[in-house]
Short mmCIF file of C-alpha atoms in Angstrom, two decimals:
data_model
loop_
_atom_site.label_atom_id
_atom_site.label_comp_id
_atom_site.label_asym_id
_atom_site.label_seq_id
_atom_site.Cartn_x
_atom_site.Cartn_y
_atom_site.Cartn_z
CA MET A 848 23.17 2.79 4.82
CA PRO A 849 20.82 4.84 3.22
CA PRO A 850 16.91 2.94 2.05
CA ARG A 851 17.08 1.57 -0.24
CA LYS A 852 13.41 1.00 -1.31
CA LEU A 853 11.94 4.77 -2.01
CA TYR A 854 8.00 4.66 -1.95
CA LEU A 855 7.01 8.51 -3.89
CA GLU A 856 3.93 9.56 -3.86
CA LEU A 857 4.30 12.14 -6.64
CA THR A 858 0.12 13.29 -6.37
CA SER A 859 -2.02 12.21 -3.33
CA ALA A 860 -5.28 13.23 -6.09
CA CYS A 861 -6.24 10.58 -7.28
CA ASN A 862 -9.16 10.80 -10.99
CA LEU A 863 -11.64 8.56 -9.25
CA ASP A 864 -13.43 9.13 -5.40
CA CYS A 865 -13.19 5.06 -3.89
CA ALA A 866 -15.86 4.13 -1.14
CA THR A 867 -12.54 1.80 0.23
CA CYS A 868 -9.67 4.34 -0.35
CA TYR A 869 -7.82 5.52 2.55
CA ARG A 870 -8.12 9.15 1.44
CA ARG A 871 -11.08 9.09 3.02
CA GLY A 872 -10.67 9.27 6.57
CA TRP A 873 -8.13 12.53 5.90
CA SER A 874 -8.40 15.57 7.15
CA GLU A 875 -5.98 17.49 4.03
CA GLY A 876 -7.01 18.65 1.02
CA ALA A 877 -4.80 16.45 -1.75
CA ARG A 878 -1.45 18.15 -4.11
CA ASP A 879 0.33 18.19 -6.51
CA MET A 880 3.86 17.40 -5.89
CA ASP A 881 7.16 20.71 -6.65
CA PRO A 882 8.36 19.79 -10.17
CA GLY A 883 11.40 21.30 -8.07
CA LEU A 884 11.69 18.86 -5.15
CA PHE A 885 10.91 15.98 -7.12
CA ARG A 886 14.00 16.36 -9.85
CA ALA A 887 16.23 17.26 -6.31
CA LEU A 888 15.07 13.97 -5.29
CA ALA A 889 15.70 12.42 -8.50
CA ARG A 890 19.36 13.79 -8.53
CA GLU A 891 20.12 12.67 -5.27
CA ALA A 892 18.37 8.89 -5.52
CA GLY A 893 21.37 9.17 -8.23
CA TRP A 894 23.99 8.88 -5.68
CA LEU A 895 21.97 5.90 -3.68
CA PRO A 896 23.47 3.43 -4.55
CA SER A 897 21.81 0.93 -2.31
CA LEU A 898 19.15 2.69 -3.59
CA LYS A 899 16.77 0.10 -5.68
CA THR A 900 13.67 0.49 -5.72
CA VAL A 901 11.14 3.53 -6.43
CA VAL A 902 7.30 2.58 -6.14
CA LEU A 903 5.50 5.09 -7.65
CA GLY A 904 2.12 4.92 -5.97
CA GLY A 905 1.46 6.25 -2.79
CA ILE A 906 -2.40 7.23 -1.43
CA GLY A 907 -2.93 8.56 -5.07
CA GLU A 908 -3.74 7.80 -8.65
CA PRO A 909 0.25 8.55 -10.29
CA SER A 910 -0.21 9.04 -13.64
CA ALA A 911 -3.06 11.80 -12.31
CA SER A 912 0.31 13.23 -11.61
CA PRO A 913 2.16 16.50 -14.35
CA LEU A 914 4.94 14.44 -13.27
CA PHE A 915 4.37 10.43 -13.81
CA CYS A 916 6.13 10.34 -16.76
CA GLU A 917 9.39 12.35 -15.94
CA ALA A 918 9.38 9.86 -13.83
CA LEU A 919 9.06 6.32 -14.75
CA GLU A 920 12.07 8.10 -17.21
CA ALA A 921 13.98 10.33 -13.86
CA PHE A 922 14.19 6.81 -12.49
CA GLN A 923 14.51 4.14 -15.38
CA ASP A 924 18.28 2.64 -13.77
CA ARG A 925 16.20 1.19 -10.93
CA ALA A 926 13.52 -1.49 -10.39
CA ILE A 927 10.37 0.74 -11.04
CA THR A 928 6.50 0.01 -9.62
CA VAL A 929 3.39 1.24 -10.59
CA THR A 930 0.64 1.01 -9.03
CA THR A 931 -2.41 2.46 -10.63
CA ASN A 932 -6.90 2.19 -11.00
CA GLY A 933 -6.19 1.74 -14.62
CA VAL A 934 -8.20 4.43 -15.27
CA GLY A 935 -7.85 6.77 -18.03
CA LEU A 936 -4.17 5.63 -19.57
CA GLY A 937 -3.70 5.74 -23.55
CA ASP A 938 -1.52 3.71 -25.77
CA ALA A 939 1.10 6.10 -25.21
CA ALA A 940 1.38 6.56 -21.42
CA LEU A 941 1.22 2.43 -21.43
CA GLU A 942 4.08 1.29 -23.70
CA ARG A 943 6.29 3.74 -21.72
CA ILE A 944 4.83 2.29 -18.28
CA ALA A 945 5.68 -1.09 -19.71
CA GLN A 946 8.87 -0.38 -21.30
CA ARG A 947 9.76 1.03 -17.67
CA ALA A 948 8.10 -0.72 -14.94
CA SER A 949 9.08 -3.56 -13.34
CA LEU A 950 5.80 -3.84 -12.35
CA VAL A 951 2.56 -3.15 -13.18
CA VAL A 952 -0.31 -3.63 -9.74
CA VAL A 953 -3.79 -2.23 -11.07
CA SER A 954 -6.60 -2.10 -8.99
CA VAL A 955 -8.70 -4.40 -9.45
CA ASP A 956 -12.02 -4.73 -6.99
CA GLY A 957 -14.63 -6.98 -7.76
CA LEU A 958 -16.96 -7.62 -11.67
CA ASP A 959 -18.80 -4.96 -13.02
CA ALA A 960 -21.20 -4.19 -10.34
CA ASN A 961 -18.45 -4.01 -7.15
CA LEU A 962 -16.02 -2.24 -8.92
CA ARG A 963 -19.08 1.43 -10.35
CA ARG A 964 -20.28 0.48 -6.35
CA ILE A 965 -17.13 0.65 -4.75
CA ARG A 966 -14.26 3.08 -7.48
CA GLY A 967 -17.27 4.71 -9.98
CA VAL A 968 -16.24 3.48 -13.58
CA GLY A 969 -17.20 0.15 -14.87
CA LEU A 970 -14.89 -2.66 -15.50
CA GLU A 971 -14.41 -2.39 -18.33
CA ALA A 972 -12.60 0.63 -18.51
CA VAL A 973 -9.94 -1.09 -16.46
CA LEU A 974 -9.76 -4.07 -18.32
CA GLY A 975 -9.04 -2.00 -21.37
CA THR A 976 -6.47 -0.74 -20.05
CA VAL A 977 -4.89 -4.12 -18.99
CA ARG A 978 -5.26 -5.23 -22.53
CA GLY A 979 -3.10 -2.59 -23.60
CA LEU A 980 -0.46 -3.44 -20.91
CA VAL A 981 0.25 -6.90 -21.49
CA ALA A 982 -0.10 -6.27 -25.48
CA ALA A 983 2.98 -2.79 -24.93
CA ARG A 984 4.34 -6.11 -22.95
CA ASN A 985 3.57 -8.00 -24.62
CA ALA A 986 5.77 -5.91 -27.58
CA GLY A 987 8.18 -4.99 -26.02
CA GLY A 988 8.31 -4.44 -22.40
CA GLY A 989 9.46 -6.42 -19.31
CA CYS A 990 7.17 -5.91 -16.61
CA ARG A 991 5.05 -8.11 -14.73
CA ILE A 992 1.82 -7.18 -13.82
CA GLU A 993 -0.69 -7.91 -11.41
CA PHE A 994 -4.04 -7.32 -9.31
CA GLN A 995 -4.12 -6.50 -6.28
CA PHE A 996 -7.97 -6.95 -5.19
CA THR A 997 -9.16 -5.22 -1.70
CA LEU A 998 -11.27 -7.71 -0.27
CA ALA A 999 -14.90 -7.36 1.57
CA ALA A 1000 -17.43 -9.24 2.94
CA SER A 1001 -19.48 -7.48 0.36
CA ASN A 1002 -17.68 -7.87 -2.74
CA ALA A 1003 -15.83 -11.20 -1.56
CA ALA A 1004 -17.74 -13.37 -3.93
CA ASP A 1005 -16.15 -11.68 -7.04
CA LEU A 1006 -12.67 -12.57 -5.98
CA VAL A 1007 -12.88 -16.71 -7.90
CA HIS A 1008 -14.16 -14.62 -10.40
CA VAL A 1009 -11.36 -12.05 -10.88
CA VAL A 1010 -8.28 -14.86 -10.59
CA ASP A 1011 -10.31 -16.40 -13.55
CA LEU A 1012 -9.83 -12.76 -15.62
CA ALA A 1013 -6.67 -12.12 -13.99
CA ALA A 1014 -5.67 -15.40 -15.71
CA ASP A 1015 -7.22 -14.60 -18.08
CA LEU A 1016 -5.21 -11.51 -19.11
CA SER A 1017 -2.23 -13.56 -18.72
CA VAL A 1018 -1.64 -11.56 -15.40
CA ASP A 1019 1.47 -12.31 -13.51
CA ALA A 1020 -1.44 -13.32 -10.12
CA VAL A 1021 -3.54 -11.32 -7.31
CA THR A 1022 -2.16 -9.99 -4.49
CA VAL A 1023 -5.39 -9.94 -2.11
CA SER A 1024 -5.11 -6.96 0.77
CA HIS A 1025 -7.76 -6.66 3.68
CA LEU A 1026 -10.40 -3.08 4.27
CA LEU A 1027 -9.13 -0.99 6.49
CA PRO A 1028 -11.96 0.83 7.61
CA GLN A 1029 -11.29 4.67 7.15
CA GLU A 1030 -14.99 5.52 8.04
CA GLU A 1031 -17.84 3.72 10.84
CA GLY A 1032 -20.07 2.29 8.65
CA ALA A 1033 -17.53 0.16 6.84
CA VAL A 1034 -16.26 -1.54 10.10
CA SER A 1035 -19.13 -4.77 9.83
CA ASP A 1036 -17.68 -5.38 6.20
CA ILE A 1037 -14.48 -6.77 7.38
CA LEU A 1038 -13.29 -9.81 7.11
CA TYR A 1039 -10.67 -10.95 9.64
CA GLY A 1040 -11.30 -10.83 13.48
CA ARG A 1041 -9.44 -12.02 16.50
CA PHE A 1042 -10.29 -15.25 14.93
CA ALA A 1043 -10.90 -16.19 11.61
CA LEU A 1044 -14.61 -15.91 10.41
CA GLU A 1045 -17.61 -19.10 9.62
CA GLY A 1046 -16.71 -19.47 5.71
CA THR A 1047 -13.79 -17.45 5.12
CA ARG A 1048 -11.89 -20.54 5.19
CA ARG A 1049 -14.03 -21.98 2.81
CA LEU A 1050 -13.39 -18.86 0.45
CA TYR A 1051 -10.03 -19.21 0.00
CA ASP A 1052 -9.15 -22.23 -0.08
CA THR A 1053 -11.77 -22.55 -3.59
CA VAL A 1054 -9.61 -19.68 -4.28
CA ARG A 1055 -6.48 -21.83 -3.54
CA LEU A 1056 -7.58 -24.03 -5.99
CA ARG A 1057 -8.99 -22.20 -8.86
CA ALA A 1058 -5.80 -20.10 -8.99
CA PHE A 1059 -3.94 -23.51 -9.00
CA ARG A 1060 -5.41 -24.92 -11.83
CA ARG A 1061 -5.09 -21.88 -13.90
CA GLY A 1062 -1.86 -20.99 -13.21
CA LEU A 1063 -1.21 -18.28 -11.52
CA ARG A 1064 -0.15 -17.12 -8.22
CA VAL A 1065 -2.46 -15.73 -5.81
CA TYR A 1066 -1.49 -13.76 -2.38
CA LEU A 1067 -4.08 -14.31 -0.17
CA PRO A 1068 -3.80 -11.79 3.67
CA PRO A 1069 -3.85 -13.47 6.84
CA LEU A 1070 -7.99 -14.77 8.67
CA GLU A 1071 -7.47 -13.69 12.43
CA LEU A 1072 -4.54 -12.17 14.28
CA LYS A 1073 -0.93 -13.37 15.10
CA THR A 1074 2.02 -13.65 17.30
CA GLU A 1075 3.90 -12.56 14.50
CA ARG A 1076 4.02 -9.00 12.76
CA ARG A 1077 6.44 -7.68 10.20
CA CYS A 1078 6.60 -4.00 9.32
CA ALA A 1079 7.39 -4.51 5.40
CA PHE A 1080 8.95 -0.98 5.21
CA ALA A 1081 11.45 -0.97 8.66
CA GLU A 1082 12.00 -5.07 6.94
CA ASP A 1083 12.58 -4.08 3.37
CA GLU A 1084 14.89 -0.40 4.38
CA ALA A 1085 11.95 1.36 2.41
CA ALA A 1086 12.13 5.61 3.08
CA TYR A 1087 8.43 7.18 1.87
CA VAL A 1088 8.12 10.74 0.38
CA ASN A 1089 4.50 12.61 0.79
CA ALA A 1090 3.80 14.71 -2.91
CA ASP A 1091 4.16 17.36 0.80
CA GLY A 1092 8.27 16.53 0.25
CA ASP A 1093 7.82 14.91 4.25
CA VAL A 1094 9.59 11.89 4.87
CA VAL A 1095 7.58 9.79 6.90
CA PRO A 1096 7.42 5.75 7.83
CA CYS A 1097 4.83 4.53 5.53
CA TYR A 1098 1.38 4.29 3.98
CA ARG A 1099 -0.10 5.02 7.19
CA PHE A 1100 1.81 7.95 8.62
CA SER A 1101 1.56 9.84 5.46
CA HIS A 1102 -0.75 12.41 5.91
CA GLU A 1103 -3.45 12.67 9.27
CA GLY A 1104 -6.86 10.92 9.01
CA GLN A 1105 -8.87 7.96 11.07
CA GLU A 1106 -9.20 4.17 10.81
CA PHE A 1107 -10.46 1.98 12.70
CA VAL A 1108 -8.94 -1.59 13.66
CA PHE A 1109 -11.17 -3.97 15.19
CA GLY A 1110 -13.81 -1.66 14.93
CA ARG A 1111 -11.71 0.85 17.28
CA GLY A 1112 -11.59 4.53 15.60
CA LYS A 1113 -8.26 6.23 15.99
CA LYS A 1114 -6.90 9.44 15.26
CA VAL A 1115 -4.16 8.67 12.04
CA SER A 1116 -0.95 11.86 12.80
CA ARG A 1117 1.02 12.44 9.82
CA HIS A 1118 5.01 11.40 11.19
CA SER A 1119 7.58 13.91 9.34
CA PHE A 1120 11.02 12.65 10.00
CA GLY A 1121 12.12 15.82 8.26
CA ASN A 1122 11.17 18.09 5.21
CA LEU A 1123 13.00 17.38 1.20
CA ARG A 1124 13.03 21.42 1.59
CA ASP A 1125 14.91 21.67 4.11
CA ALA A 1126 17.31 18.76 4.43
CA SER A 1127 18.66 15.81 1.99
CA LEU A 1128 17.17 12.28 1.78
CA GLU A 1129 19.68 11.15 2.56
CA SER A 1130 20.37 13.16 6.27
CA ILE A 1131 16.86 12.33 7.28
CA TRP A 1132 17.05 8.95 7.01
CA ASP A 1133 20.24 8.50 9.01
CA SER A 1134 18.74 11.33 11.48
CA PRO A 1135 18.77 9.27 14.83
CA ALA A 1136 15.34 9.34 15.92
CA TYR A 1137 14.03 7.68 12.13
CA ALA A 1138 16.47 4.79 13.12
CA ARG A 1139 15.78 3.98 16.18
CA LEU A 1140 12.03 3.17 15.21
CA ARG A 1141 13.31 1.34 12.60
CA LYS A 1142 16.08 -0.82 14.50
CA THR A 1143 12.49 -0.38 17.18
CA LEU A 1144 10.16 -1.91 14.32
CA VAL A 1145 13.07 -4.73 12.69
CA GLU A 1146 13.27 -5.76 16.59
CA GLY A 1147 9.91 -5.69 17.50
CA ARG A 1148 10.74 -4.17 20.45
CA TYR A 1149 7.00 -2.75 20.83
CA PRO A 1150 3.75 -3.28 23.09
CA SER A 1151 0.60 -4.64 20.45
CA CYS A 1152 -2.95 -3.68 21.20
CA PRO A 1153 -4.69 -5.86 19.41
CA ASP A 1154 -4.37 -8.49 22.06
CA CYS A 1155 -3.32 -6.54 25.42
CA ASP A 1156 -5.53 -7.58 28.40
CA LEU A 1157 -5.33 -3.94 29.64
CA LEU A 1158 -6.73 -2.96 25.80
CA GLU A 1159 -10.33 -1.09 27.10
CA GLY A 1160 -9.59 1.26 30.13
CA CYS A 1161 -6.38 2.12 28.05
CA ASP A 1162 -6.22 6.02 26.65
CA MET A 1163 -3.46 5.67 24.12
CA ILE A 1164 -4.72 3.28 21.16
CA ARG A 1165 -7.16 6.57 20.76
CA ASP A 1166 -3.72 8.42 18.41
CA THR A 1167 -0.88 7.36 17.21
CA ALA A 1168 1.30 10.13 19.15
CA ALA A 1169 2.65 7.67 21.59
CA ASP A 1170 2.31 3.85 22.24
CA CYS A 1171 2.63 3.05 26.30
CA TRP A 1172 6.99 1.59 25.94
CA ALA A 1173 6.68 5.66 24.73
CA ASN A 1174 7.33 4.83 20.78
CA GLN A 1175 6.87 7.69 19.16
CA PRO A 1176 5.34 7.31 16.78
CA SER A 1177 2.97 4.06 18.04
CA CYS A 1178 2.80 1.00 15.71
CA ALA A 1179 1.22 -1.04 18.30
CA ASP A 1180 -2.30 -1.39 16.69
CA CYS A 1181 -0.90 -1.87 12.80
CA LEU A 1182 -2.55 -4.11 10.65
CA TRP A 1183 -0.29 -3.75 8.49
CA ALA A 1184 1.83 -4.86 10.69
CA ARG A 1185 -0.33 -8.60 10.68
CA GLY A 1186 -0.62 -8.90 7.65
CA PHE A 1187 -3.31 -8.21 7.50
CA MET A 1188 -2.48 -5.37 4.78
CA ARG A 1189 -0.31 -6.33 2.48
CA CYS A 1190 2.00 -3.60 1.22
CA GLN A 1191 3.96 -3.57 -2.65
#
């Protein structure tokens, strides 16, 4: 069966340069999706009855793409999710988003001081967009609005206040995702580990209680390593197309870069199962290698690096090329599957 969900990276460029962004670990430049490639994909998507949801996001800022408004129109018969930093969107764009999207996820990683430190913009630049989006929704749009908060030790004190902001602005929910360090200097800023760190449970209790009292939904990631693993991309039958037209399994394998997993540096390689310039999305999706990876992930038939007794002496943890069970690429160190990071 063809994919049920499509993550579409219209551009890998961004109008901001955030300190916590995955682009910090990249070894490649930013680019926009070719218009001809996008339109061919949009036409094919119209022939795929299984495709229910299209996420306009990826690692870049979708609204920075010249194709953004065209994409909102092209996929209007699907449930559209837009992920955005909320900066630089005018009234016309907000009205179109509110009318076409089912869900809009706005990144709000703290109050003014932390937002300036992390994203280089003040809080009001984002809140003005949220107010405009709420007004457009109330005027006839039907979208849900969520805040996305990337949690770290350095901005944890702001989380409960962001919950209050969301409630004050009639935002529907706050989704919290942990920081995945792209630079070694950020390793000490994480709030999760093999075991829960002291004080973090109290923070979660405070946030849950505040959200309950304000009538707001809040999604909190785990604080410690658990046995359970779930790949949202494989379970949701989702494909990811990056700005180059490569069909990749997920965010993590969409670009060349690095990450730090519990302090261990790791090279992350792009893993493409084919390019839309050479083949259709459906044929790439049905390729034996791609189907085998999805089956492996759904069945959990891959090793687990973080709690392996042989971790310290293993060379395979240095990159994502393959794991010790001969799976390619290696998902054995994936913190998304552990729930520390959340996919929309």
